[in-house]
Coordinates of C-alpha atoms and ligand atoms in Angstrom, one line a residue:
M1 CA -20.6 -0.5 -48.1
A2 CA -22.0 -3.7 -46.6
M3 CA -18.9 -5.4 -47.5
A4 CA -16.9 -2.8 -45.8
L5 CA -19.1 -3.0 -42.6
D6 CA -18.7 -6.7 -42.6
S7 CA -15.0 -6.7 -42.5
I8 CA -14.8 -3.8 -40.0
L9 CA -17.2 -5.1 -37.4
P10 CA -15.0 -8.2 -36.4
V11 CA -12.0 -5.7 -36.1
L12 CA -14.0 -3.3 -34.0
F13 CA -15.3 -6.4 -31.7
F14 CA -11.6 -7.5 -31.3
A15 CA -10.6 -4.0 -30.5
C16 CA -13.2 -3.6 -27.8
L17 CA -12.1 -6.8 -26.3
C18 CA -8.6 -5.5 -26.0
C19 CA -9.8 -2.1 -24.7
A20 CA -11.8 -4.1 -22.0
S21 CA -9.0 -6.3 -20.8
M22 CA -6.3 -3.2 -21.1
A23 CA -8.8 -0.9 -19.3
A24 CA -8.5 -2.6 -15.9
L25 CA -6.8 0.3 -13.9
S26 CA -5.0 -0.4 -10.7
P27 CA -6.0 -4.0 -10.2
D28 CA -5.8 -5.4 -6.6
P29 CA -2.4 -7.1 -6.1
R30 CA -4.3 -10.1 -5.0
D31 CA -5.4 -10.5 -8.6
F32 CA -2.4 -9.0 -10.3
F33 CA 0.0 -11.3 -8.5
A34 CA -2.2 -14.1 -8.1
D35 CA -0.1 -16.7 -9.9
K36 CA 2.9 -15.9 -7.8
I37 CA 1.4 -15.6 -4.3
K38 CA -1.5 -17.9 -4.3
G39 CA -3.4 -15.8 -1.9
N40 CA -0.6 -15.3 0.6
L41 CA 0.0 -11.6 0.8
T42 CA 3.2 -12.0 2.8
K43 CA 4.9 -13.3 -0.5
I44 CA 4.5 -10.1 -2.1
T45 CA 8.1 -8.5 -2.1
W46 CA 8.7 -4.7 -1.6
A47 CA 11.3 -2.3 -2.6
H48 CA 11.1 0.4 0.2
A49 CA 11.8 4.3 -0.1
V50 CA 12.8 4.3 -3.8
N51 CA 13.5 7.7 -3.8
S52 CA 16.3 8.2 -6.3
K53 CA 17.1 7.4 -10.1
K54 CA 19.8 4.8 -8.7
E55 CA 17.4 3.0 -6.3
L56 CA 14.6 2.9 -9.0
A57 CA 17.0 1.3 -11.6
A58 CA 18.1 -1.3 -8.8
A59 CA 14.4 -2.0 -8.0
L60 CA 13.6 -2.6 -11.7
A61 CA 16.6 -4.6 -12.2
D62 CA 15.6 -7.0 -9.4
E63 CA 13.2 -9.4 -10.8
K64 CA 12.2 -10.6 -7.3
I65 CA 10.7 -7.0 -6.4
M66 CA 6.8 -6.9 -7.0
M67 CA 5.9 -3.6 -5.4
I68 CA 7.9 -0.3 -5.3
E69 CA 7.2 2.1 -2.4
A70 CA 8.4 5.6 -2.6
D71 CA 7.8 9.0 -0.9
I72 CA 6.5 12.1 -2.3
S73 CA 7.0 15.7 -1.2
M74 CA 7.4 19.2 -2.7
G75 CA 10.9 20.0 -3.6
T76 CA 13.4 20.7 -6.4
V77 CA 15.0 18.5 -8.9
H78 CA 18.9 18.5 -9.2
G79 CA 19.9 21.1 -11.8
N80 CA 16.5 23.0 -11.6
P81 CA 16.5 24.9 -8.4
N82 CA 13.8 27.3 -9.4
A83 CA 10.9 25.1 -9.8
T84 CA 9.1 23.4 -6.7
V85 CA 7.3 20.3 -8.0
P86 CA 6.3 16.8 -6.5
I87 CA 9.7 14.9 -6.2
M88 CA 10.6 11.5 -4.8
V89 CA 12.0 12.3 -1.4
H90 CA 11.5 11.9 2.3
P91 CA 11.2 15.0 4.4
P92 CA 13.1 17.1 5.8
A93 CA 15.3 16.6 2.7
N94 CA 13.6 18.6 -0.3
E95 CA 16.0 17.8 -3.4
S96 CA 16.0 14.7 -5.4
D97 CA 17.2 13.6 -8.9
L98 CA 13.9 12.0 -9.5
S99 CA 10.6 13.8 -10.0
L100 CA 7.1 12.1 -9.6
A101 CA 6.7 12.6 -13.4
D102 CA 9.9 10.7 -14.0
F103 CA 9.2 7.9 -11.5
L104 CA 5.8 7.3 -13.0
N105 CA 7.1 7.4 -16.7
T106 CA 9.8 5.0 -15.7
T107 CA 7.8 2.5 -13.5
L108 CA 4.6 2.6 -15.8
K109 CA 6.7 1.8 -19.0
N110 CA 7.1 -1.8 -18.1
P111 CA 3.9 -2.5 -16.2
T112 CA 5.0 -5.4 -14.2
R113 CA 5.5 -3.8 -10.7
G114 CA 2.9 -2.4 -8.5
I115 CA 3.5 1.0 -7.0
K116 CA 2.9 2.6 -3.6
L117 CA 3.0 6.4 -3.4
D118 CA 3.5 7.8 0.1
F119 CA 2.3 11.4 0.1
K120 CA 3.9 13.4 2.9
T121 CA 1.9 16.3 2.7
I122 CA -1.5 17.4 1.3
E123 CA 0.1 20.1 -1.0
A124 CA 2.2 17.2 -2.4
F125 CA -0.8 15.2 -3.1
K126 CA -2.7 18.2 -4.6
E127 CA 0.0 19.2 -6.9
S128 CA 0.6 15.5 -7.8
L129 CA -3.0 15.1 -8.9
P130 CA -2.5 16.5 -12.4
I131 CA 0.6 14.4 -12.9
L132 CA -1.0 11.3 -11.8
K133 CA -4.1 12.1 -14.2
N134 CA -1.5 12.2 -17.1
N135 CA -0.6 8.8 -16.5
R136 CA -3.9 7.4 -15.3
D137 CA -4.4 5.3 -18.5
E138 CA -1.2 3.5 -18.1
M139 CA -2.0 2.6 -14.5
V140 CA -2.5 -1.1 -15.3
V141 CA -0.6 -2.2 -12.3
P142 CA -1.6 -2.0 -8.6
V143 CA -1.5 1.7 -7.4
M144 CA -1.7 2.3 -3.7
L145 CA -2.1 5.9 -2.7
N146 CA -0.8 6.3 1.0
A147 CA -0.9 9.0 3.4
D148 CA -0.8 9.1 7.4
I149 CA -4.4 10.9 7.6
L150 CA -4.9 10.5 11.4
P151 CA -3.1 11.2 14.6
G152 CA -1.6 8.1 16.2
P153 CA 0.3 6.7 19.1
F154 CA 2.9 9.0 20.6
S155 CA 3.1 11.3 17.8
D156 CA 2.3 15.1 17.8
D157 CA 3.1 15.3 13.8
K158 CA 0.4 16.8 11.9
P159 CA -1.3 14.2 9.7
V160 CA -2.2 14.8 6.1
N161 CA -5.7 16.3 5.9
P162 CA -7.8 13.1 5.7
D163 CA -10.8 14.7 4.0
E164 CA -9.0 16.4 1.3
F165 CA -6.9 13.4 0.7
L166 CA -9.9 11.1 0.4
R167 CA -12.0 13.4 -1.7
G168 CA -8.9 13.7 -4.1
A169 CA -8.4 9.9 -4.2
K170 CA -12.0 9.1 -4.5
E171 CA -12.9 11.7 -7.2
H172 CA -9.8 11.2 -9.5
F173 CA -8.7 7.6 -8.7
P174 CA -11.5 5.6 -7.7
E175 CA -10.0 2.5 -8.8
S176 CA -6.7 2.9 -6.7
I177 CA -6.1 1.2 -3.4
L178 CA -6.2 3.6 -0.5
S179 CA -3.4 3.1 2.0
V180 CA -4.4 5.3 5.0
G181 CA -2.7 5.2 8.4
W182 CA -1.8 7.0 11.5
K183 CA 1.1 9.3 12.4
T184 CA 3.4 7.6 14.7
Q185 CA 6.3 8.5 16.7
S186 CA 9.3 9.9 14.8
G187 CA 12.7 8.0 15.8
A188 CA 13.2 4.4 16.7
L189 CA 10.9 2.5 18.9
P190 CA 13.0 0.8 21.7
A191 CA 12.8 -2.7 23.1
N192 CA 9.9 -3.1 25.4
F193 CA 8.1 -0.1 24.1
K194 CA 4.4 -0.4 25.4
G195 CA 2.8 1.9 22.8
S196 CA 0.0 0.3 20.5
Y197 CA -2.8 1.3 18.2
T198 CA -6.0 1.6 20.4
K199 CA -9.7 1.2 19.9
E200 CA -10.0 4.9 19.7
H201 CA -7.5 5.0 16.7
I202 CA -9.3 2.3 14.8
M203 CA -12.9 3.9 15.3
N204 CA -11.5 7.3 14.1
M205 CA -10.4 5.6 10.9
I206 CA -13.5 3.7 10.3
D207 CA -15.6 7.1 11.0
T208 CA -13.3 9.0 8.7
L209 CA -13.7 6.4 5.8
S210 CA -17.5 6.4 6.3
R211 CA -18.0 10.1 6.3
N212 CA -16.0 10.3 3.2
N213 CA -18.3 7.7 1.6
I214 CA -15.3 5.6 0.6
S215 CA -16.0 2.4 -1.4
Q216 CA -12.7 1.5 -2.8
T217 CA -10.4 -1.1 -1.4
V218 CA -8.3 0.0 1.7
T219 CA -5.1 -1.2 3.3
F220 CA -4.0 0.0 6.7
P221 CA -0.3 0.6 7.0
V222 CA 0.7 -0.3 10.8
R223 CA 4.0 0.0 12.3
A224 CA 5.0 -3.5 13.3
A225 CA 6.2 -2.9 16.9
L226 CA 2.9 -1.0 17.7
A227 CA 0.5 -3.3 16.0
A228 CA 2.0 -6.4 17.7
N229 CA 1.5 -4.9 21.0
D230 CA -2.5 -5.2 20.5
I231 CA -3.3 -7.9 18.0
V232 CA -6.9 -7.9 19.1
V233 CA -7.3 -4.4 18.1
M234 CA -5.7 -5.1 14.7
Q235 CA -7.9 -8.0 14.1
D236 CA -10.9 -6.0 14.9
L237 CA -10.0 -3.3 12.4
V238 CA -9.8 -5.7 9.7
K239 CA -13.0 -7.5 10.6
K240 CA -15.0 -4.2 11.0
T241 CA -13.7 -2.8 7.5
N242 CA -14.4 -5.8 5.5
N243 CA -16.6 -3.9 3.3
Y244 CA -13.3 -2.2 2.0
K245 CA -11.7 -5.6 1.2
S246 CA -9.5 -4.2 3.8
T247 CA -5.9 -5.6 4.7
L248 CA -3.0 -4.6 6.9
T249 CA 0.3 -3.4 5.5
V250 CA 2.9 -4.2 8.2
W251 CA 5.9 -2.0 8.0
S252 CA 8.8 -1.2 10.3
A253 CA 11.3 1.7 10.7
N254 CA 14.8 0.7 10.3
A255 CA 16.1 1.0 13.9
D256 CA 12.8 -0.1 15.7
F257 CA 13.1 -2.8 18.0
V258 CA 10.7 -5.6 16.8
D259 CA 9.8 -8.8 18.8
S260 CA 9.9 -11.2 15.7
Q261 CA 7.7 -13.7 17.5
N262 CA 5.0 -11.2 18.4
V263 CA 5.0 -9.7 14.8
S264 CA 4.7 -13.3 13.4
T265 CA 1.9 -13.9 15.7
L266 CA 0.1 -10.7 14.5
I267 CA 0.6 -11.7 10.8
K268 CA -0.7 -15.1 11.3
T269 CA -3.7 -14.1 13.5
V270 CA -4.9 -11.5 11.0
E271 CA -4.0 -14.1 8.3
V272 CA -1.3 -14.0 5.7
E273 CA -4.2 -13.6 3.1
K274 CA -4.9 -10.2 4.6
T275 CA -1.4 -8.9 5.5
Y276 CA 1.1 -7.2 3.3
V277 CA 4.6 -7.2 5.0
D278 CA 7.0 -4.5 4.0
V279 CA 9.6 -4.7 6.6
P280 CA 13.5 -4.4 6.4
E281 CA 15.6 -7.6 5.6
S282 CA 16.7 -7.6 9.3
V283 CA 13.1 -8.0 10.6
W284 CA 11.8 -10.2 7.8
K285 CA 14.6 -12.9 8.1
D286 CA 13.4 -13.6 11.9
L287 CA 9.8 -13.9 11.1
S288 CA 8.2 -17.4 11.2
L289 CA 5.2 -17.3 9.0
G290 CA 5.1 -21.0 8.3
S291 CA 3.0 -23.5 10.0
S292 CA 4.0 -24.6 13.5
A293 CA 4.1 -28.1 14.4
T294 CA 0.5 -28.3 15.6
S295 CA -0.7 -26.3 12.6
S296 CA 1.1 -28.2 9.8
L297 CA -1.7 -30.8 9.6
A298 CA -4.4 -28.2 9.5
S299 CA -2.4 -26.5 6.6
V300 CA -2.4 -29.7 4.6
T301 CA -5.9 -30.1 5.0
L302 CA -6.6 -26.4 4.2
L303 CA -4.6 -26.8 0.9
A304 CA -6.7 -29.6 0.0
A305 CA -9.9 -27.7 0.5
G306 CA -8.7 -24.2 -0.6
V307 CA -12.2 -22.5 -0.2
F308 CA -11.8 -23.0 3.7
I309 CA -8.7 -20.6 3.7
S310 CA -10.7 -17.8 2.6
T311 CA -13.8 -18.5 4.4
F312 CA -12.7 -19.4 7.7
G313 CA -9.2 -18.3 7.9
F314 CA -6.0 -20.0 8.8
S315 CA -5.8 -18.9 12.3
N316 CA -8.8 -20.7 13.3
F317 CA -7.0 -23.9 12.9
V318 CA -3.7 -22.9 14.8
Ligands
NAG401 C1 17.0 30.5 -11.0 O1 16.7 31.9 -10.6 C2 17.7 32.7 -10.4 C3 17.1 34.0 -9.8 O2 16.1 34.5 -10.5 C4 18.5 32.8 -11.7 O3 19.7 33.6 -11.6 C5 19.0 31.5 -12.1 O4 19.5 31.7 -13.5 C6 17.8 30.5 -12.4 N1 18.4 29.1 -12.5 C7 17.9 28.3 -13.4 C8 18.5 26.9 -13.5 O5 17.0 28.6 -14.1
NAG402 C1 15.1 23.1 1.1 O1 15.7 23.0 2.4 C2 16.7 24.0 2.6 C3 17.4 23.8 3.9 O2 16.5 23.5 5.0 C4 16.1 25.3 2.5 O3 17.2 26.4 2.8 C5 15.4 25.8 1.1 O4 14.7 26.9 1.1 C6 14.4 24.4 0.9 N1 14.0 24.6 -0.6 C7 12.8 24.5 -0.9 C8 12.5 24.6 -2.4 O5 11.8 24.5 0.0
NAG403 C1 8.9 9.7 -20.7 O1 10.2 9.2 -21.0 C2 10.5 9.3 -22.4 C3 11.8 8.7 -22.7 O2 12.1 7.7 -22.0 C4 10.5 10.7 -22.8 O3 10.6 10.7 -24.2 C5 9.1 11.2 -22.6 O4 9.1 12.7 -22.8 C6 8.7 11.2 -20.9 N1 7.5 11.5 -20.7 C7 7.4 12.4 -19.6 C8 5.8 12.8 -19.3 O5 8.1 12.8 -19.0
NAG404 C1 5.1 -9.9 23.2 O1 3.7 -10.2 23.4 C2 3.6 -10.6 24.8 C3 2.1 -11.1 24.9 O2 1.2 -10.1 24.5 C4 3.8 -9.6 25.6 O3 3.8 -9.9 27.2 C5 5.3 -9.0 25.5 O4 5.6 -7.8 26.1 C6 5.6 -8.7 24.0 N1 7.0 -8.5 23.7 C7 7.5 -7.3 23.5 C8 8.9 -7.2 23.3 O5 6.8 -6.3 23.1
NAG405 C1 -21.8 11.0 1.7 O1 -23.1 10.6 1.3 C2 -24.1 11.3 1.9 C3 -25.4 10.6 1.5 O2 -25.4 10.5 0.0 C4 -24.2 12.8 1.7 O3 -25.2 13.3 2.3 C5 -22.9 13.4 2.0 O4 -22.8 14.6 1.5 C6 -21.8 12.5 1.3 N1 -20.3 13.0 2.0 C7 -19.3 13.2 1.3 C8 -18.2 13.7 1.9 O5 -19.3 13.0 0.0
NAG406 C1 2.9 -17.5 3.4 O1 4.2 -17.1 2.9 C2 5.3 -17.3 3.7 C3 6.4 -16.6 3.0 O2 6.2 -15.2 2.6 C4 5.5 -18.5 4.3 O3 6.6 -18.5 5.2 C5 4.2 -19.1 4.8 O4 4.3 -20.4 5.2 C6 2.9 -19.1 3.9 N1 1.9 -19.3 4.8 C7 0.8 -19.9 4.1 C8 -0.4 -20.2 5.0 O5 0.8 -20.3 2.9

């Protein structure tokens, strides 16, 4: 008996170590991709609106892609018109060849990419919870649960119910990263559009998180053209939500007019350590996130004293 125990204990000990390392559910992208990005969140690469088998295969085949973003709404999967289930689709479309179950099964099989699930309705989120739970143990990659939970600039669209969304996420996926934003105008934003997120918008978000007793990590998806029109408000949002290890996720609709200089300033002001950038290639290519002539000296100094970067922030030196 004693012999048997002696030989089993080390095995148990080893097994526990494995469990402990494997059990890290939904790690923060800042940790998961640390080697690749060295703290610079703008280096994280996105595949956006990956809502079909073909797009998913393409994203998984592209080694550069780190995060896969997709939309979830209720609808039918091709070939099965009688069952309404959570599918990968952007409304008003309500058919897809890819269900949420298949999307998760495929992306989590080779756990090298993070996923961001953009829930379009509270119904879709609730119906998705059992499917997400089935896959929870495999969620060893960053998992962002996204919804537009509050009214926003120039939009009458009904937001996803904030309290139900936050309660579901907190109860069932306390380890996930919440990505919570505001409804914005549908359709393209023209040049010289003056709209922006306001103090009221950000206070509403802060109150909503607080009244739901949220303690998990939060990122705020903000539309580039609007966010760049009031950089101070965006900076304030991130400062006031430091307790959620908060970040911005700057996104842009395909046809939006984007002032690349202003968006670059936004990102550098909020800091590249706190800003994910998920924008179309046409916008990305015109951003200048590197050091300007006056700041290159500062950035060399900062690299030599890495601690400074996170403590005081890059923008203080620009
Ligand atoms: C869907 O439902 C209709 C009506 O009940 C039925 O005729 C049809 O065979 C069903 N289709 C499938 C693929 O199950
Ligand atoms: C999908 O949309 C079409 C066209 O709007 C509609 O006729 C159909 O009922 C919808 N299907 C479901 C399952 O909602
Ligand atoms: C996941 O995919 C595998 C084959 O690739 C299949 O055998 C399995 O049933 C799928 N699981 C779910 C939950 O869909
Ligand atoms: C860019 O920012 C400047 C300064 O805040 C502002 O005057 C200008 O209108 C912005 N440009 C656009 C296209 O929004
Ligand atoms: C938040 O916490 C407070 C204090 O513990 C409690 O009274 C309240 O019911 C909680 N609210 C929610 C939505 O969980
Ligand atoms: C962050 O990464 C971007 C590329 O995504 C690069 O242009 C920029 O120089 C980097 N900034 C810092 C401060 O490392």
